[in-house]
Amino acid sequence: MKFAKTLAKLERREWIDKYLNYSSFKRQLKQISRLHQILNPDNEDNQHAKADREARLQEQMKELEQAEKEFLTFLQKELVKVDSFYAEKEDELMGRAARFANEVHLLLQREPEFNDKDIYAIKAGLEASVIEFQKDALALKDFSMLNASGFTKIIKKHDKGVKLPQFLLKSFGNQVRACPFLDISNLEDIMTKTQNLFIELFAQGDRQKGMSKIRSAVGDGSATNRADIFFFGFFVGTCLSVTLWIIALCRQYDVDFRDDNHLKSVFPVFRGIGYLCIYIWGLAINFEIFKLTGINYRYMFGLRSGGSDHFLRQTGFMTLCFLFGFVWFLGQYTGAVYLFQLPEQYIPLIVLSLFVIFLLFPGRCFHGEGRIIGWKSLLRVISAPLLPVCFLDNFVGDQLTSAVKYLGDLEYTVCYYSTNAFRKEKYSPCFQFQYQYIALVAFLPYWFRMMQCFRRYRDSVATGADRTHLINAGKYFSALLVIATDALSLVPSSPDSPKLTGWRIAWIGLAFISTVYAYLWDILMDWGLFHRQSKLPCLRETLLYKKTWFYYWAMASNMLLRFSWVLTISPNLFGIDLAPNVFTFMVGVGEIFRRVQWNLIRMEYEHIMNLNRFHRVDFVPVDGHTVDLPPNPLERLGDFVSYIKKWCRRKVFKSRSSSSSSRRVFFSIP
C-alpha cells in the first residue's frame, strides 16, 4: 500500500497510462495467493477437508496454472509497454538536446547580427526550453526508478505469496534487470551536455552559478518554497483579521449600505477593486494548481520559467492593502478612526491608485514579465480582427467577458471622480445614466471575442476553412443580442407602462438561448467532456486532476452560475433580501468563481490536446510554429446527444423492468 501511494503521488499525470499497472498486479497476486492457500496441504483446515477437496483438486490446479500464466503474460506485456515508452521518450529528449545545441552554436556564431532586444528574446526562449528539458529528463529518470521498484516489488510479492523464495526472482529478475529502461546512462549523458551548454550561455562558464539557477528553476514547479508559505499564511491570517474588524465596525456603528446615499455612492468604487482582488486570487490559485498537476501554462502563455514566482505572496499583499483601505474608510466614516486629516471620499482613490501602479509599473518586480505579456495580449485583443490570434489572446478575451461587472464599476469610478460627485455627500448622479455606459462596457468584450473568431476563421482558410470558429462567433453574437435587448428594456419609460415590456420578454428569451449555447460550448468544446470512449460517465479518456468529482461539480456549478441572471429578474421572488449593491457584488463574485473554475479545466484540456496533436508543450524552437486543430463542434454535440439518448433509454428500461417486476410480485401474492 505504501508503494502504491508513492507511485500515485510521484507519477506524471500525462504519462499515467505508461507506468506499470500496480493495482492490477496486486489483484492478480491476491487471486494466486488465495489459490495457493486452498491447495496447501499443510493447512489444518484443508487436512480436515481433504476428502471433500480431492474432486476439486484438478480443477483448482488448472485454475492456478491459468492464473500464473495470465500473470506472467501480463508481466511481460507491462515490461514491453514501459520499455518502449522509455525508449521513445529518451529518443525524443536526445533530439531536443541536439536541437538546443544547434541553436546555441548558431546563436554564438550569428550574435553580432542581432540587436540586444532580439538576443534577449532568443536567450529567454532557449533558457525556458532547457529548463523544461531538465524537468522532463528528471521526470523520465523518476519514471525509470519507479517502474524498476514496482516490478521488483511485484516479483517479490509473488514469491512470498506462493511461499517459494526467489522462485520468480531468479527466473524473471534477470530479464527485468536487462531491460533498457533501467540503463539511464544515455539520459544522464545528454543531461550533462545540456547543462554544460546552459552554463556556458547563461552563467559565463560559472558551473556553481549555472547549476544553482537550473536547480532553483526545475524545483519551482514541484512545490512552493517555505518563504512563500510563510508569507501566504501571514497575509491570509492578517486579511481574515481585518475582515473581522470590518464586520465589527459595521455592526457596532449600524452601517447601512441600503439607505445611506453616501455609502451607496462610494461602495461601487470599492466593489470594483474587490472584484480585482478576488480575480487575482483566483489566478494565483490557478497557477499553483497548474504547477502541481504539471500543466505547462508557461509555454501556453509565453512566460519564461519562474515567471509566476511568489504570486500568492504578492496577491496577499495587494488584498491587505485593499482591506486596510476599506477599514480606513469605514473608520473615518463612522468616526472610529481619523488619519491624516483626509476626507474619506479620497481613500478609495488612494487604494485604486495603488492597484493602478501595481498593474502599470514598468519594472520587472511584481511579475513584470507577466504584466508586459498580459498588456500586449490585451492590446491584441482590442485590435481584433487586425492581428493574428494566439491561445493567450483567446484566453485573455474570455477573461474579459467575465469582467463585465468590474468594468462597469470602473466606468462608474471614472464618472464619480471626473464629475466631482465624490465631493457631495449625497446620491451620485452617475447612477442615473449608468445603464447606457454599462451596456457599452458589456458590449465590447463580446465584440472583441467575436472579432477574434472571425480572424481565426480567416486564418484557417489557407489550411481548409474551419467553421468551428464561426460557430464560436455565434455564441458571442447571441450574447451581444442579450446585451442590446437588456439595454433597451432599461430605457426609462412612462410610469404607466407595464413592468414586463416586450424588450424585457425578448431579453429573457435570448438570455436563456445564449446561456444554453455558452454552457454546451463550455462542456463540449472548451472542456472536451462527454466523450463516447470515456470509461467514466460524462467525462473524457484522459484526466489530469485526480478527483473526478471535481468535473461533475464543475459541470453543475457552471450551469447554475451561468443562469444566475435569473435572480436579477426579481430577487424578492427568490427570498433574497440584500442591499442592491451587495447583491450585485455577490453575483459578480459568483461569475469570478465560475471563470476561475473554467480556467482549470480549459487549460487542462488544452494541455492534453497539445500532447495529442504532438505539439511540444515543453520545448519550442525560436522559429517554431504550431497549428491549432480544434475538434468539430457538430461531432461533439453528437456525442452529447447520443449520451443523453443512452441515459434516457437506460432510465426507461429500468422503470419498465421495475414496474413489470412489481406486477409479477403483486400477482404472486396469495
Tab-separated table of N, CA, C and O in Angstrom, residues 189-270:
chain	number	residue	atom	x	y	z
A	189	ASP	N	23.921	11.380	-19.682
A	189	ASP	CA	24.937	11.990	-20.546
A	189	ASP	C	24.371	13.217	-21.268
A	189	ASP	O	25.011	14.277	-21.297
A	190	ILE	N	23.160	13.107	-21.843
A	190	ILE	CA	22.602	14.268	-22.552
A	190	ILE	C	22.185	15.360	-21.561
A	190	ILE	O	22.231	16.549	-21.886
A	191	MET	N	21.813	14.978	-20.344
A	191	MET	CA	21.516	15.994	-19.336
A	191	MET	C	22.760	16.796	-18.998
A	191	MET	O	22.722	18.028	-18.890
A	192	THR	N	23.888	16.092	-18.847
A	192	THR	CA	25.152	16.773	-18.527
A	192	THR	C	25.581	17.699	-19.657
A	192	THR	O	26.004	18.844	-19.421
A	193	LYS	N	25.456	17.238	-20.901
A	193	LYS	CA	25.841	18.073	-22.040
A	193	LYS	C	24.961	19.322	-22.131
A	193	LYS	O	25.458	20.433	-22.398
A	194	THR	N	23.679	19.144	-21.897
A	194	THR	CA	22.772	20.295	-21.960
A	194	THR	C	23.062	21.272	-20.824
A	194	THR	O	23.013	22.496	-21.016
A	195	GLN	N	23.367	20.749	-19.645
A	195	GLN	CA	23.722	21.617	-18.523
A	195	GLN	C	24.992	22.415	-18.826
A	195	GLN	O	25.073	23.605	-18.498
A	196	ASN	N	25.954	21.765	-19.469
A	196	ASN	CA	27.196	22.472	-19.805
A	196	ASN	C	26.937	23.608	-20.793
A	196	ASN	O	27.512	24.698	-20.673
A	197	LEU	N	26.074	23.360	-21.781
A	197	LEU	CA	25.726	24.423	-22.725
A	197	LEU	C	24.998	25.562	-22.025
A	197	LEU	O	25.231	26.742	-22.311
A	198	PHE	N	24.115	25.205	-21.104
A	198	PHE	CA	23.383	26.217	-20.347
A	198	PHE	C	24.340	27.072	-19.516
A	198	PHE	O	24.218	28.303	-19.465
A	199	ILE	N	25.294	26.408	-18.868
A	199	ILE	CA	26.270	27.128	-18.038
A	199	ILE	C	27.120	28.063	-18.900
A	199	ILE	O	27.402	29.206	-18.527
A	200	GLU	N	27.508	27.591	-20.084
A	200	GLU	CA	28.322	28.412	-20.979
A	200	GLU	C	27.556	29.639	-21.471
A	200	GLU	O	28.104	30.741	-21.569
A	201	LEU	N	26.251	29.469	-21.741
A	201	LEU	CA	25.476	30.543	-22.344
A	201	LEU	C	24.913	31.513	-21.308
A	201	LEU	O	24.890	32.726	-21.531
A	202	PHE	N	24.462	30.978	-20.160
A	202	PHE	CA	23.730	31.815	-19.214
A	202	PHE	C	24.477	32.084	-17.908
A	202	PHE	O	24.010	32.878	-17.097
A	203	ALA	N	25.604	31.408	-17.671
A	203	ALA	CA	26.358	31.649	-16.440
A	203	ALA	C	27.818	31.970	-16.720
A	203	ALA	O	28.627	31.965	-15.788
A	204	GLN	N	28.146	32.232	-17.981
A	204	GLN	CA	29.514	32.605	-18.380
A	204	GLN	C	30.555	31.611	-17.861
A	204	GLN	O	31.635	31.985	-17.403
A	205	GLY	N	30.211	30.317	-17.909
A	205	GLY	CA	31.140	29.272	-17.508
A	205	GLY	C	31.203	28.998	-16.019
A	205	GLY	O	31.927	28.083	-15.597
A	206	ASP	N	30.466	29.737	-15.204
A	206	ASP	CA	30.463	29.525	-13.751
A	206	ASP	C	29.509	28.372	-13.439
A	206	ASP	O	28.288	28.529	-13.421
A	207	ARG	N	30.075	27.169	-13.195
A	207	ARG	CA	29.243	25.980	-13.023
A	207	ARG	C	28.363	26.065	-11.781
A	207	ARG	O	27.195	25.669	-11.804
A	208	GLN	N	28.894	26.571	-10.699
A	208	GLN	CA	28.115	26.666	-9.465
A	208	GLN	C	26.899	27.579	-9.663
A	208	GLN	O	25.785	27.250	-9.268
A	209	LYS	N	27.113	28.699	-10.313
A	209	LYS	CA	26.023	29.637	-10.557
A	209	LYS	C	24.988	29.040	-11.516
A	209	LYS	O	23.774	29.152	-11.301
A	210	GLY	N	25.487	28.386	-12.590
A	210	GLY	CA	24.571	27.801	-13.565
A	210	GLY	C	23.737	26.683	-12.985
A	210	GLY	O	22.522	26.612	-13.210
A	211	MET	N	24.364	25.774	-12.230
A	211	MET	CA	23.621	24.654	-11.641
A	211	MET	C	22.645	25.140	-10.583
A	211	MET	O	21.549	24.583	-10.424
A	212	SER	N	23.014	26.173	-9.851
A	212	SER	CA	22.093	26.746	-8.870
A	212	SER	C	20.854	27.314	-9.560
A	212	SER	O	19.725	27.151	-9.088
A	213	LYS	N	21.081	27.950	-10.712
A	213	LYS	CA	19.965	28.505	-11.473
A	213	LYS	C	19.062	27.399	-12.005
A	213	LYS	O	17.825	27.496	-11.963
A	214	ILE	N	19.659	26.323	-12.504
A	214	ILE	CA	18.865	25.194	-13.016
A	214	ILE	C	18.070	24.547	-11.895
A	214	ILE	O	16.877	24.270	-12.031
A	215	ARG	N	18.749	24.291	-10.745
A	215	ARG	CA	18.060	23.623	-9.636
A	215	ARG	C	16.899	24.447	-9.112
A	215	ARG	O	15.827	23.913	-8.809
A	216	SER	N	17.087	25.757	-8.999
A	216	SER	CA	16.009	26.604	-8.488
A	216	SER	C	14.834	26.651	-9.460
A	216	SER	O	13.675	26.637	-9.058
A	217	ALA	N	15.144	26.680	-10.768
A	217	ALA	CA	14.065	26.750	-11.770
A	217	ALA	C	13.348	25.418	-11.899
A	217	ALA	O	12.119	25.363	-11.999
A	218	VAL	N	14.093	24.317	-11.890
A	218	VAL	CA	13.475	22.998	-12.013
A	218	VAL	C	12.643	22.680	-10.785
A	218	VAL	O	11.565	22.098	-10.876
A	219	GLY	N	13.098	23.099	-9.631
A	219	GLY	CA	12.338	22.833	-8.409
A	219	GLY	C	11.132	23.717	-8.247
A	219	GLY	O	10.297	23.490	-7.383
A	220	ASP	N	10.972	24.763	-9.122
A	220	ASP	CA	9.880	25.727	-8.982
A	220	ASP	C	8.525	25.096	-9.171
A	220	ASP	O	7.570	25.447	-8.498
A	221	GLY	N	8.424	24.124	-10.104
A	221	GLY	CA	7.111	23.588	-10.402
A	221	GLY	C	6.633	22.547	-9.433
A	221	GLY	O	5.479	22.169	-9.448
A	222	SER	N	7.504	22.034	-8.575
A	222	SER	CA	7.104	20.930	-7.723
A	222	SER	C	6.502	21.363	-6.414
A	222	SER	O	5.647	20.699	-5.871
A	223	ALA	N	6.933	22.471	-5.885
A	223	ALA	CA	6.424	22.885	-4.578
A	223	ALA	C	6.664	24.368	-4.379
A	223	ALA	O	7.490	24.982	-5.035
A	224	THR	N	5.935	24.913	-3.469
A	224	THR	CA	6.109	26.309	-3.106
A	224	THR	C	7.125	26.380	-1.973
A	224	THR	O	7.077	25.588	-1.037
A	225	ASN	N	8.078	27.329	-2.042
A	225	ASN	CA	9.141	27.358	-1.044
A	225	ASN	C	8.612	27.851	0.305
A	225	ASN	O	7.492	28.357	0.415
A	226	ARG	N	9.437	27.712	1.314
A	226	ARG	CA	8.992	27.995	2.685
A	226	ARG	C	8.669	29.465	2.890
A	226	ARG	O	7.741	29.807	3.618
A	227	ALA	N	9.445	30.341	2.247
A	227	ALA	CA	9.166	31.775	2.391
A	227	ALA	C	7.790	32.115	1.840
A	227	ALA	O	7.033	32.884	2.449
A	228	ASP	N	7.443	31.525	0.681
A	228	ASP	CA	6.120	31.772	0.108
A	228	ASP	C	5.022	31.255	1.033
A	228	ASP	O	3.989	31.896	1.207
A	229	ILE	N	5.239	30.069	1.606
A	229	ILE	CA	4.239	29.507	2.516
A	229	ILE	C	4.067	30.396	3.741
A	229	ILE	O	2.941	30.661	4.194
A	230	PHE	N	5.195	30.895	4.278
A	230	PHE	CA	5.111	31.758	5.456
A	230	PHE	C	4.344	33.037	5.151
A	230	PHE	O	3.418	33.419	5.877
A	231	PHE	N	4.747	33.726	4.070
A	231	PHE	CA	4.090	34.988	3.745
A	231	PHE	C	2.636	34.783	3.335
A	231	PHE	O	1.780	35.622	3.621
A	232	PHE	N	2.372	33.673	2.656
A	232	PHE	CA	0.988	33.373	2.291
A	232	PHE	C	0.136	33.221	3.542
A	232	PHE	O	-0.952	33.795	3.656
A	233	GLY	N	0.642	32.433	4.513
A	233	GLY	CA	-0.100	32.271	5.765
A	233	GLY	C	-0.233	33.577	6.530
A	233	GLY	O	-1.293	33.867	7.102
A	234	PHE	N	0.830	34.375	6.517
A	234	PHE	CA	0.789	35.658	7.226
A	234	PHE	C	-0.270	36.578	6.629
A	234	PHE	O	-1.089	37.167	7.347
A	235	PHE	N	-0.265	36.706	5.303
A	235	PHE	CA	-1.220	37.611	4.656
A	235	PHE	C	-2.648	37.100	4.778
A	235	PHE	O	-3.575	37.891	4.968
A	236	VAL	N	-2.832	35.797	4.666
A	236	VAL	CA	-4.192	35.251	4.805
A	236	VAL	C	-4.712	35.492	6.215
A	236	VAL	O	-5.864	35.921	6.413
A	237	GLY	N	-3.884	35.216	7.220
A	237	GLY	CA	-4.311	35.451	8.594
A	237	GLY	C	-4.618	36.908	8.868
A	237	GLY	O	-5.625	37.243	9.507
A	238	THR	N	-3.754	37.793	8.353
A	238	THR	CA	-3.987	39.228	8.550
A	238	THR	C	-5.249	39.684	7.832
A	238	THR	O	-6.033	40.484	8.371
A	239	CYS	N	-5.472	39.170	6.619
A	239	CYS	CA	-6.676	39.544	5.867
A	239	CYS	C	-7.942	39.087	6.591
A	239	CYS	O	-8.941	39.820	6.641
A	240	LEU	N	-7.907	37.900	7.181
A	240	LEU	CA	-9.073	37.427	7.942
A	240	LEU	C	-9.313	38.307	9.165
A	240	LEU	O	-10.473	38.625	9.500
A	241	SER	N	-8.234	38.707	9.821
A	241	SER	CA	-8.384	39.583	10.994
A	241	SER	C	-8.979	40.930	10.609
A	241	SER	O	-9.875	41.452	11.279
A	242	VAL	N	-8.497	41.501	9.494
A	242	VAL	CA	-9.016	42.790	9.047
A	242	VAL	C	-10.475	42.653	8.617
A	242	VAL	O	-11.298	43.551	8.844
A	243	THR	N	-10.829	41.520	8.004
A	243	THR	CA	-12.226	41.290	7.611
A	243	THR	C	-13.133	41.255	8.837
A	243	THR	O	-14.239	41.831	8.835
A	244	LEU	N	-12.687	40.586	9.893
A	244	LEU	CA	-13.468	40.569	11.137
A	244	LEU	C	-13.585	41.976	11.720
A	244	LEU	O	-14.629	42.344	12.298
A	245	TRP	N	-12.546	42.767	11.583
A	245	TRP	CA	-12.568	44.161	12.046
A	245	TRP	C	-13.641	44.943	11.283
A	245	TRP	O	-14.392	45.736	11.858
A	246	ILE	N	-13.717	44.710	9.965
A	246	ILE	CA	-14.729	45.390	9.145
A	246	ILE	C	-16.134	45.004	9.597
A	246	ILE	O	-17.026	45.861	9.742
A	247	ILE	N	-16.350	43.723	9.848
A	247	ILE	CA	-17.672	43.261	10.292
A	247	ILE	C	-18.030	43.878	11.639
A	247	ILE	O	-19.175	44.312	11.874
A	248	ALA	N	-17.036	43.951	12.535
A	248	ALA	CA	-17.290	44.539	13.855
A	248	ALA	C	-17.650	46.020	13.737
A	248	ALA	O	-18.569	46.504	14.423
A	249	LEU	N	-16.954	46.765	12.884
A	249	LEU	CA	-17.279	48.184	12.685
A	249	LEU	C	-18.692	48.360	12.140
A	249	LEU	O	-19.444	49.237	12.587
A	250	CYS	N	-19.055	47.523	11.168
A	250	CYS	CA	-20.399	47.635	10.575
A	250	CYS	C	-21.481	47.348	11.604
A	250	CYS	O	-22.528	48.021	11.636
A	251	ARG	N	-21.248	46.370	12.479
A	251	ARG	CA	-22.258	46.022	13.482
A	251	ARG	C	-22.327	47.063	14.597
A	251	ARG	O	-23.405	47.435	15.059
A	252	GLN	N	-21.167	47.536	15.027
A	252	GLN	CA	-21.146	48.462	16.162
A	252	GLN	C	-21.765	49.809	15.801
A	252	GLN	O	-22.468	50.428	16.610
A	253	TYR	N	-21.525	50.283	14.556
A	253	TYR	CA	-21.994	51.617	14.163
A	253	TYR	C	-23.203	51.562	13.231
A	253	TYR	O	-23.566	52.577	12.637
A	254	ASP	N	-23.815	50.368	13.107
A	254	ASP	CA	-25.028	50.202	12.285
A	254	ASP	C	-24.845	50.789	10.890
A	254	ASP	O	-25.639	51.621	10.421
A	255	VAL	N	-23.785	50.383	10.236
A	255	VAL	CA	-23.528	50.856	8.877
A	255	VAL	C	-24.571	50.254	7.943
A	255	VAL	O	-24.743	49.034	7.888
A	256	ASP	N	-25.286	51.114	7.219
A	256	ASP	CA	-26.392	50.690	6.361
A	256	ASP	C	-26.037	50.968	4.903
A	256	ASP	O	-25.971	52.120	4.482
A	257	PHE	N	-25.796	49.892	4.141
A	257	PHE	CA	-25.467	50.047	2.727
A	257	PHE	C	-26.714	50.168	1.851
A	257	PHE	O	-26.603	50.368	0.652
A	258	ARG	N	-27.903	50.047	2.478
A	258	ARG	CA	-29.126	50.055	1.700
A	258	ARG	C	-29.697	51.466	1.532
A	258	ARG	O	-30.121	51.862	0.445
A	259	ASP	N	-29.716	52.255	2.616
A	259	ASP	CA	-30.403	53.546	2.602
A	259	ASP	C	-29.471	54.752	2.658
A	259	ASP	O	-29.888	55.866	2.368
A	260	ASP	N	-28.215	54.565	3.061
A	260	ASP	CA	-27.290	55.691	3.154
A	260	ASP	C	-26.775	56.040	1.761
A	260	ASP	O	-26.037	55.274	1.133
A	261	ASN	N	-27.157	57.228	1.264
A	261	ASN	CA	-26.791	57.619	-0.097
A	261	ASN	C	-25.285	57.767	-0.275
A	261	ASN	O	-24.730	57.462	-1.338
A	262	HIS	N	-24.606	58.255	0.770
A	262	HIS	CA	-23.158	58.433	0.667
A	262	HIS	C	-22.460	57.083	0.509
A	262	HIS	O	-21.573	56.911	-0.354
A	263	LEU	N	-22.861	56.101	1.323
A	263	LEU	CA	-22.267	54.771	1.214
A	263	LEU	C	-22.622	54.118	-0.118
A	263	LEU	O	-21.787	53.442	-0.737
A	264	LYS	N	-23.848	54.304	-0.562
A	264	LYS	CA	-24.258	53.735	-1.842
A	264	LYS	C	-23.439	54.319	-2.990
A	264	LYS	O	-23.182	53.637	-3.985
A	265	SER	N	-23.027	55.569	-2.847
A	265	SER	CA	-22.257	56.211	-3.910
A	265	SER	C	-20.802	55.752	-3.922
A	265	SER	O	-20.180	55.654	-4.982
A	266	VAL	N	-20.234	55.471	-2.743
A	266	VAL	CA	-18.823	55.095	-2.654
A	266	VAL	C	-18.622	53.596	-2.850
A	266	VAL	O	-17.591	53.157	-3.369
A	267	PHE	N	-19.615	52.796	-2.475
A	267	PHE	CA	-19.451	51.339	-2.469
A	267	PHE	C	-19.048	50.772	-3.834
A	267	PHE	O	-18.189	49.879	-3.890
A	268	PRO	N	-19.618	51.224	-4.981
A	268	PRO	CA	-19.180	50.650	-6.271
A	268	PRO	C	-17.694	50.821	-6.550
A	268	PRO	O	-17.100	50.000	-7.258
A	269	VAL	N	-17.073	51.884	-6.004
A	269	VAL	CA	-15.637	52.070	-6.213
A	269	VAL	C	-14.862	50.954	-5.518
A	269	VAL	O	-13.982	50.306	-6.108
A	270	PHE	N	-15.199	50.703	-4.238
A	270	PHE	CA	-14.542	49.619	-3.507
A	270	PHE	C	-14.915	48.255	-4.090
A	270	PHE	O	-14.104	47.328	-4.094
